CSV table of C-alpha atoms and ligand atoms in Angstrom, one decimal:
chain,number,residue,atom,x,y,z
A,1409,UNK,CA,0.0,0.0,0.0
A,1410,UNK,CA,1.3,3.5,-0.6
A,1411,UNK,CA,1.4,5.7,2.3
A,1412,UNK,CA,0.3,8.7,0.3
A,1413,UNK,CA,-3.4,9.1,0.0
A,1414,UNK,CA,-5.0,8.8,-3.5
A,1415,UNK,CA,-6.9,11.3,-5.4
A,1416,UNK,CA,-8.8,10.6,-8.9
A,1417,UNK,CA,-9.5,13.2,-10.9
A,1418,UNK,CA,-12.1,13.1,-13.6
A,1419,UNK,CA,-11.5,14.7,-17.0
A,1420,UNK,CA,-8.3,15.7,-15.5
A,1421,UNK,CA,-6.3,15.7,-18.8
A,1422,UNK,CA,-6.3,19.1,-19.5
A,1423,UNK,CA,-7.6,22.7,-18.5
A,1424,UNK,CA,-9.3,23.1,-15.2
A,1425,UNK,CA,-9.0,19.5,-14.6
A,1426,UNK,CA,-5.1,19.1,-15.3
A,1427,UNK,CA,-4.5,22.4,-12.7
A,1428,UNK,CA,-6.6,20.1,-10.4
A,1429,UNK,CA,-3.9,17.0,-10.9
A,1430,UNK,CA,-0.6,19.3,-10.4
A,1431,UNK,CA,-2.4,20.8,-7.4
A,1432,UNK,CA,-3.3,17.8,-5.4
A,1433,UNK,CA,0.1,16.2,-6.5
A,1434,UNK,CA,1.9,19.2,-5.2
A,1435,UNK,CA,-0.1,19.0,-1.7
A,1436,UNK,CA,1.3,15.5,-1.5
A,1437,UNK,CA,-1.8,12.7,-3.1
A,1438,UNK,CA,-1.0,10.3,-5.7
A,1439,UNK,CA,-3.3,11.7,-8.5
A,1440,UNK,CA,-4.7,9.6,-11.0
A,1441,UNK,CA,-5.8,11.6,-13.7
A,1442,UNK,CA,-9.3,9.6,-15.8
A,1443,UNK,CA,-10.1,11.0,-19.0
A,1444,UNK,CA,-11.0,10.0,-22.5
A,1445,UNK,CA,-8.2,12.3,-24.0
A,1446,UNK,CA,-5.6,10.1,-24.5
A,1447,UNK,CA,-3.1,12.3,-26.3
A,1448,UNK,CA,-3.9,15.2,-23.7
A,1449,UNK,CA,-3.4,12.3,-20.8
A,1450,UNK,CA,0.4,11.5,-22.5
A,1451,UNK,CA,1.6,14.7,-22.6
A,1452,UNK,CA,-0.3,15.5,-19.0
A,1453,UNK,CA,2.3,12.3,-17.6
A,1454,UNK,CA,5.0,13.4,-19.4
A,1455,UNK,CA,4.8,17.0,-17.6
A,1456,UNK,CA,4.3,15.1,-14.4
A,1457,UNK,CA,7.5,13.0,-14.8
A,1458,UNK,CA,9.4,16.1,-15.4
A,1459,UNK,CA,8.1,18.0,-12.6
A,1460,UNK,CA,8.7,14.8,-10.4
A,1461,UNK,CA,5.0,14.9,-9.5
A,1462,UNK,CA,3.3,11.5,-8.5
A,1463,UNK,CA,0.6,11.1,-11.4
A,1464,UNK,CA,-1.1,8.6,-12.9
A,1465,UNK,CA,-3.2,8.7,-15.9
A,1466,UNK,CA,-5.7,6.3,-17.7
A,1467,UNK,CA,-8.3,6.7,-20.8
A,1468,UNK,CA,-11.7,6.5,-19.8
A,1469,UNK,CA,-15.0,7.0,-20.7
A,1470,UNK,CA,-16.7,8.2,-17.6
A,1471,UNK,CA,-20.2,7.3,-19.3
A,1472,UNK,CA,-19.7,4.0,-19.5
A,1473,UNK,CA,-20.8,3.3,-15.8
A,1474,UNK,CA,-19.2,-0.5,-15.9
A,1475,UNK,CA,-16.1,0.2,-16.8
A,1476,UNK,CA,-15.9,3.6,-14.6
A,1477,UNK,CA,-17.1,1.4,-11.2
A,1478,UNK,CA,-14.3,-0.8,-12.0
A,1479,UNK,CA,-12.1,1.3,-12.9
A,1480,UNK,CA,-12.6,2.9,-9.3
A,1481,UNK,CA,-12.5,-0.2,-7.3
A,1482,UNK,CA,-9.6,-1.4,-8.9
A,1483,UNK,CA,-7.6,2.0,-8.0
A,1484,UNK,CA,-9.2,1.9,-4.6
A,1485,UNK,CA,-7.4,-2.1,-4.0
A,1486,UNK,CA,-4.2,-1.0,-5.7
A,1487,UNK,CA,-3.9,2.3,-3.6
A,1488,UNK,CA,-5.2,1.4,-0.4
A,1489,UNK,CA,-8.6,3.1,-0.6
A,1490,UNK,CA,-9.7,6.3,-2.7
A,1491,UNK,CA,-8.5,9.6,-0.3
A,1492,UNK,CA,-10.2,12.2,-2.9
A,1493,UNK,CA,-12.1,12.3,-5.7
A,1494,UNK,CA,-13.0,15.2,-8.5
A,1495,UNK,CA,-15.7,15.4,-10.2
A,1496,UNK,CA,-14.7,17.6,-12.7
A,1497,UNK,CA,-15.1,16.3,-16.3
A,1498,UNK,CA,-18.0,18.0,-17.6
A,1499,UNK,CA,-19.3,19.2,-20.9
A,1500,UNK,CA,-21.6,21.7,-22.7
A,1501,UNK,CA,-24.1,21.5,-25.3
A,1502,UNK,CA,-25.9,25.0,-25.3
A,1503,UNK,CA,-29.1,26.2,-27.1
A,1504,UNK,CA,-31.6,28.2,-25.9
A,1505,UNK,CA,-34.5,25.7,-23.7
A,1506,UNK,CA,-36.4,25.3,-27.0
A,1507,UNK,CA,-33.6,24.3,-29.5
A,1508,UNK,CA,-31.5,21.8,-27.0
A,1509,UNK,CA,-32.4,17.8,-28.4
A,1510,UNK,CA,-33.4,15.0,-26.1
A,1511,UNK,CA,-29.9,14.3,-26.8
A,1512,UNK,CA,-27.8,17.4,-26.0
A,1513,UNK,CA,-29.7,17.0,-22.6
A,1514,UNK,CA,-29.0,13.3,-22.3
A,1515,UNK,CA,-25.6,13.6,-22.8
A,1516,UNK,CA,-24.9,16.3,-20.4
A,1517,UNK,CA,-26.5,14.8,-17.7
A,1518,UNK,CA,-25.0,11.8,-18.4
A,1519,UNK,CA,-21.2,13.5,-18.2
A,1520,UNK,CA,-21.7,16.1,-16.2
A,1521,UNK,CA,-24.2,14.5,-13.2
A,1522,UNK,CA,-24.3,10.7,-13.8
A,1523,UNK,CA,-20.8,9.7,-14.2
A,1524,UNK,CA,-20.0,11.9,-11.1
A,1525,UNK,CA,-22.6,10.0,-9.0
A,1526,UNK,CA,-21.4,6.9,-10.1
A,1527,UNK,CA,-17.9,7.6,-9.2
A,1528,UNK,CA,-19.1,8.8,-5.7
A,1529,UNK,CA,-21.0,5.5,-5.4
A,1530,UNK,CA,-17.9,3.9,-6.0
A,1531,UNK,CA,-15.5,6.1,-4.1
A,1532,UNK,CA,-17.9,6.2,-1.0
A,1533,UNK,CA,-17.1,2.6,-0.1
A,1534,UNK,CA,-13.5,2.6,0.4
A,1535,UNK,CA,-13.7,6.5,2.3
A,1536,UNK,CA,-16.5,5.2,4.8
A,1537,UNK,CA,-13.6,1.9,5.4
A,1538,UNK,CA,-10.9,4.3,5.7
A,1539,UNK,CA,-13.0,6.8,7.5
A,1540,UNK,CA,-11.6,9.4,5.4
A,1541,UNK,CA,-12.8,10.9,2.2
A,1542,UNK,CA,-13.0,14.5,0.1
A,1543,UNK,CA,-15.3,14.5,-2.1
A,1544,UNK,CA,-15.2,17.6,-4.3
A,1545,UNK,CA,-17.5,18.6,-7.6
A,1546,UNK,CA,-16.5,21.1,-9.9
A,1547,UNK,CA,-19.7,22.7,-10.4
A,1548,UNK,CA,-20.4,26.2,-11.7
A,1549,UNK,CA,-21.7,29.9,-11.3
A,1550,UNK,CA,-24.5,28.5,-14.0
A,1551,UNK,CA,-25.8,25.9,-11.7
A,1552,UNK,CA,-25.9,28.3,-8.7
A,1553,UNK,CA,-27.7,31.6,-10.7
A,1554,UNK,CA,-28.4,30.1,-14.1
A,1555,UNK,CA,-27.5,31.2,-17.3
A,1556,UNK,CA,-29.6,32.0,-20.3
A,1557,UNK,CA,-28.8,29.3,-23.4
A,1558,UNK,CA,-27.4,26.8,-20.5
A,1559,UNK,CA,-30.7,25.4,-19.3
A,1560,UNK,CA,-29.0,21.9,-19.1
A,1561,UNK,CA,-25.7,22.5,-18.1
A,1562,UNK,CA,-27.0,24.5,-15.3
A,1563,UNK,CA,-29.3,21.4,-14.2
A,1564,UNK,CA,-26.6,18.9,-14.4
A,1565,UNK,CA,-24.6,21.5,-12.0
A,1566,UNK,CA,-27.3,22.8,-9.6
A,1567,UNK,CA,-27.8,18.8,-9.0
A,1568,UNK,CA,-24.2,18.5,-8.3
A,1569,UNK,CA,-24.4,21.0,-5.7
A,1570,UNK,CA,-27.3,18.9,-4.6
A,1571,UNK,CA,-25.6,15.7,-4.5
A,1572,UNK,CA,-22.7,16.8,-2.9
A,1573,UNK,CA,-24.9,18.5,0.7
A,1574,UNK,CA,-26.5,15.1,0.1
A,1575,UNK,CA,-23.4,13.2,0.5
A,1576,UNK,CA,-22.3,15.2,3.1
A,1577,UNK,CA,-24.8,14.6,5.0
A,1578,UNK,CA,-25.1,11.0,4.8
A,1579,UNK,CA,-21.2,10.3,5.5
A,1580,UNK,CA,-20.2,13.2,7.8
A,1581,UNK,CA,-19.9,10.4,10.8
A,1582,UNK,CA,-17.3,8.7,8.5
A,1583,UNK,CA,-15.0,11.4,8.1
A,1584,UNK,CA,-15.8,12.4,5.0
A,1585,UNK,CA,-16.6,15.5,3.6
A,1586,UNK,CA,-18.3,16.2,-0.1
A,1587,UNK,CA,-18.8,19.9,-1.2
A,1588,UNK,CA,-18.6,21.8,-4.2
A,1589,UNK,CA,-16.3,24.5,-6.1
A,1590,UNK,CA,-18.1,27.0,-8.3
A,1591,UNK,CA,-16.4,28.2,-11.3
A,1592,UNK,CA,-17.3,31.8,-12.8
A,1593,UNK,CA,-15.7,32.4,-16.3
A,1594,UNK,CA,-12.3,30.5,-16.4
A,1595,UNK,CA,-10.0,31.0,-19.4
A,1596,UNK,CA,-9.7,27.0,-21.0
A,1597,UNK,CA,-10.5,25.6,-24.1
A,1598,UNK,CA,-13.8,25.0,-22.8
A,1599,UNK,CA,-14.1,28.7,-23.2
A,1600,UNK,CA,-11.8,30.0,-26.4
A,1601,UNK,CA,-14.6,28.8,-28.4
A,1602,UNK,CA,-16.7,31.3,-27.2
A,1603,UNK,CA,-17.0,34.6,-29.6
A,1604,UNK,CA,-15.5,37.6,-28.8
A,1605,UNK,CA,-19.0,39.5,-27.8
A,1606,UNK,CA,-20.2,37.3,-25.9
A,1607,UNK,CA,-16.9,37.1,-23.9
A,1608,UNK,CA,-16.5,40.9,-23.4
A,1609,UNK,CA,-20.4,40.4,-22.3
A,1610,UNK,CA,-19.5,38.2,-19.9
A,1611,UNK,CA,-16.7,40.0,-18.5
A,1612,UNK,CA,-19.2,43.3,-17.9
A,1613,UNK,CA,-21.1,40.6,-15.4
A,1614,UNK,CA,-17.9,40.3,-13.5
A,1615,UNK,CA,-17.3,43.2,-10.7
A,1616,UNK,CA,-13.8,42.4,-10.7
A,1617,UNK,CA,-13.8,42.7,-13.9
A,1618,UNK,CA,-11.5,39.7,-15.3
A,1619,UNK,CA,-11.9,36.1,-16.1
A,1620,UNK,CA,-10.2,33.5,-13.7
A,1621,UNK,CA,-7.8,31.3,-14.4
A,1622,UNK,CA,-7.4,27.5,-13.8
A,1623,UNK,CA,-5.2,27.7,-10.4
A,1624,UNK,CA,-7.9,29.8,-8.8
A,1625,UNK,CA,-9.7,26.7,-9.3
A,1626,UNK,CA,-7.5,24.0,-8.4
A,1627,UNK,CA,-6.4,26.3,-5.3
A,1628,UNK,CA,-9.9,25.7,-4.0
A,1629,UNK,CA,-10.0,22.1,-4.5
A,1630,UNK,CA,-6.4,22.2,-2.9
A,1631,UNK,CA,-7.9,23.5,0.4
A,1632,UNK,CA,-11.1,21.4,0.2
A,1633,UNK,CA,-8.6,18.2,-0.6
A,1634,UNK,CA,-6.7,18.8,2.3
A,1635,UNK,CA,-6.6,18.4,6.2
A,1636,UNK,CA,-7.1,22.1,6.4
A,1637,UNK,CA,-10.7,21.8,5.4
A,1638,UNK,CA,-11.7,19.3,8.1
A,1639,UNK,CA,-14.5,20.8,9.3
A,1640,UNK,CA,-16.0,21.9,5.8
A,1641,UNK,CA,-18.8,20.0,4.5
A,1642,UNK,CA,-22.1,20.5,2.0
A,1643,UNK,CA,-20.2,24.1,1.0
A,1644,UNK,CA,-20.1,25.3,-2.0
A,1645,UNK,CA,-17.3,27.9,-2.7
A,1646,UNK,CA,-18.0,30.1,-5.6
A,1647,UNK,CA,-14.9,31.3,-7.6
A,1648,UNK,CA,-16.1,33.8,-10.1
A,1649,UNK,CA,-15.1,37.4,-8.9
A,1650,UNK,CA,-18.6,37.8,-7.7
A,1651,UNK,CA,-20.4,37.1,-10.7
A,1652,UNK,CA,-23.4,35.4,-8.5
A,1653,UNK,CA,-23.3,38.7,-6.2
A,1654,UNK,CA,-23.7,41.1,-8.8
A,1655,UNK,CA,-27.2,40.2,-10.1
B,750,NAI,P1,-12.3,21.2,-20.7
B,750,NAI,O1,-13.2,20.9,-21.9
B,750,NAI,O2,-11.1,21.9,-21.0
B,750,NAI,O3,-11.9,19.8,-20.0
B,750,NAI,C1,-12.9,18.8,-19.7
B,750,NAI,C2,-12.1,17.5,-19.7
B,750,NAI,O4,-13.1,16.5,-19.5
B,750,NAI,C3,-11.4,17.2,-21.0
B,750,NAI,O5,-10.1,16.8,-20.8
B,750,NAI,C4,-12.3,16.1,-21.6
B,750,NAI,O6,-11.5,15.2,-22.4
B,750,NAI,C5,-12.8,15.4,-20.4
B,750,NAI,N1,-14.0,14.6,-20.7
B,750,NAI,C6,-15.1,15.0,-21.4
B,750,NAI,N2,-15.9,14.0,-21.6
B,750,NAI,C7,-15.4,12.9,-20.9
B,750,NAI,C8,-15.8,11.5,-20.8
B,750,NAI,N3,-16.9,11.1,-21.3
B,750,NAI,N4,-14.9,10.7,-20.1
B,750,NAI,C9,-13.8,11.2,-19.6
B,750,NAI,N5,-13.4,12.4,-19.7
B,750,NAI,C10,-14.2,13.3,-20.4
B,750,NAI,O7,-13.2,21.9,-19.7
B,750,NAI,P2,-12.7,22.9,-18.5
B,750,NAI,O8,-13.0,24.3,-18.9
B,750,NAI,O9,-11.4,22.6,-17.9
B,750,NAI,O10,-13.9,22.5,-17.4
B,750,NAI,C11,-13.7,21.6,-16.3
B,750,NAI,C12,-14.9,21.6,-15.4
B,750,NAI,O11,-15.1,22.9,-14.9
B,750,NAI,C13,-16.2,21.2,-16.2
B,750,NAI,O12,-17.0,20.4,-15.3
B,750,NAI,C14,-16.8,22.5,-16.5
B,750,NAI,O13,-18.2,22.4,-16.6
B,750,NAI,C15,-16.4,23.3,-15.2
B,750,NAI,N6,-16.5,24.8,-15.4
B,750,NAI,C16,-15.7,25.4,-16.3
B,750,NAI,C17,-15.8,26.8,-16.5
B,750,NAI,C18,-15.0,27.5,-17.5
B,750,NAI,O14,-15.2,28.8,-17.6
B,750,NAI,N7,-14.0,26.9,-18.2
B,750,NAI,C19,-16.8,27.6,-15.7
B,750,NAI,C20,-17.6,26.8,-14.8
B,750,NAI,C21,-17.4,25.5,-14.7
């Protein structure tokens, strides 16, 4: 068994995600990094190696409920037990509520929400054994105010939010904690996509006036991941330069 604690990040590969891996491998976890970007994942390890940071990586499809179960039981064996875990692959499909297919909707919930429960389910076991756990899903300042054109990208996040005060409740005896991180507008590829009006938009929403960037993000889930945040449970901290404060 290692003596260091293991983390799993989802979608860790690149982005917010892969700030996520460096962060909690700097704090001192063995990070396995899951995604379904395999050329991302190579070049995420080889970065690791070089920066002699303990991280793992391995291509999966966080849909496919079977293989992500196993996948997290079969870490949990290896590694003495799951010590963190991310939610934070996630997608978008936006439209405006009455352009968005049964299918843009299936499959966010079905990255976004399901795959994260069914990593929790997984990850819960081994935490409640151990009597140790963080749970932490990367949610967003959609899910907490909504956003026109995201109707269900912000239901697949407001349910994280959900899920995670849930959890909390249900294993707080067990020593483990499950809460959320809130992203505002973070500068990743998820983002560059976006046109430039609509990003200047978003920037007038921001009272600070600037987009955030990745570490602001993985500096959160560093403090929830860690022994620091002990006594914090069913939060949700909001990282958006108080976006949700300014409506
Ligand atoms: P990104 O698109 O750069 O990264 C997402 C990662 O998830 C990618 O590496 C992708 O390959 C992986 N992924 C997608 N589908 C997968 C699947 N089926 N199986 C395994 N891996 C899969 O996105 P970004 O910007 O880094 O976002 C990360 C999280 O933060 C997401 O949950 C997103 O909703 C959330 N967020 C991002 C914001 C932003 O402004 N970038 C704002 C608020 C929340």
């Amino acid at each position: 068994m290692s003596e260091k604690r293991l983390a799993v990040v989802t979608g860790g590969a690149r982005g917010i995600g892969r700030a996520i891996v460096m962060a909690l491998a700097e704090g001192g976890y063995r990070v396995v990094a899951l995604d379904i970007n395999q050329e991302k994942l190579e070049e995420l390890a080889g970065i690791a190696h070089e920066n002699k940071l303990d991280v793992l990586v391995e291509k999966v499809d966080i849909t496919d409920s079977e293989t992500l179960t196993a996948t997290m039981d079969r870490l949990a064996d290896d590694h003495g037990g799951i010590g963190a875990l991310v939610n934070n692959a996630g997608i978008t499909r936006d439209n405006l509520v009455f352009s968005i297919t049964d299918e843009d909707f299936d499959q966010v919930i079905a990255i976004n929400l399901k795959a994260a429960f069914v990593a929790t389910r997984a990850a819960a076991r081994s935490m409640m054994r151990n009597r140790f756990g963080r749970i932490i899903n990367i949610a967003s300042v959609s899910g907490v105010i909504g956003n026109a054109g995201q109707t269900n990208y912000a239901a697949s996040k407001a349910a994280l939010i959900g899920m995670a005060k849930s959890v909390a409740r249900e294993l707080a005896k067990r020593n483990v904690t499950a809460n959320c991180v809130a992203p505002g507008f973070i500068v990743t590829d998820m983002t560059a996509v976006l046109p430039e009006k609509a990003k200047e938009y978003a920037k007038s929403a921001i009272p600070m006036n600037k987009f955030g960037h990745v570490e602001d993000i993985a500096n959160a889930v560093a403090f929830l991941a860690s022994e620091r945040a002990s006594l914090v449970t069913g939060a949700c901290i909001v990282v958006d330069g108080g976006q949700s404060h300014s409506m």
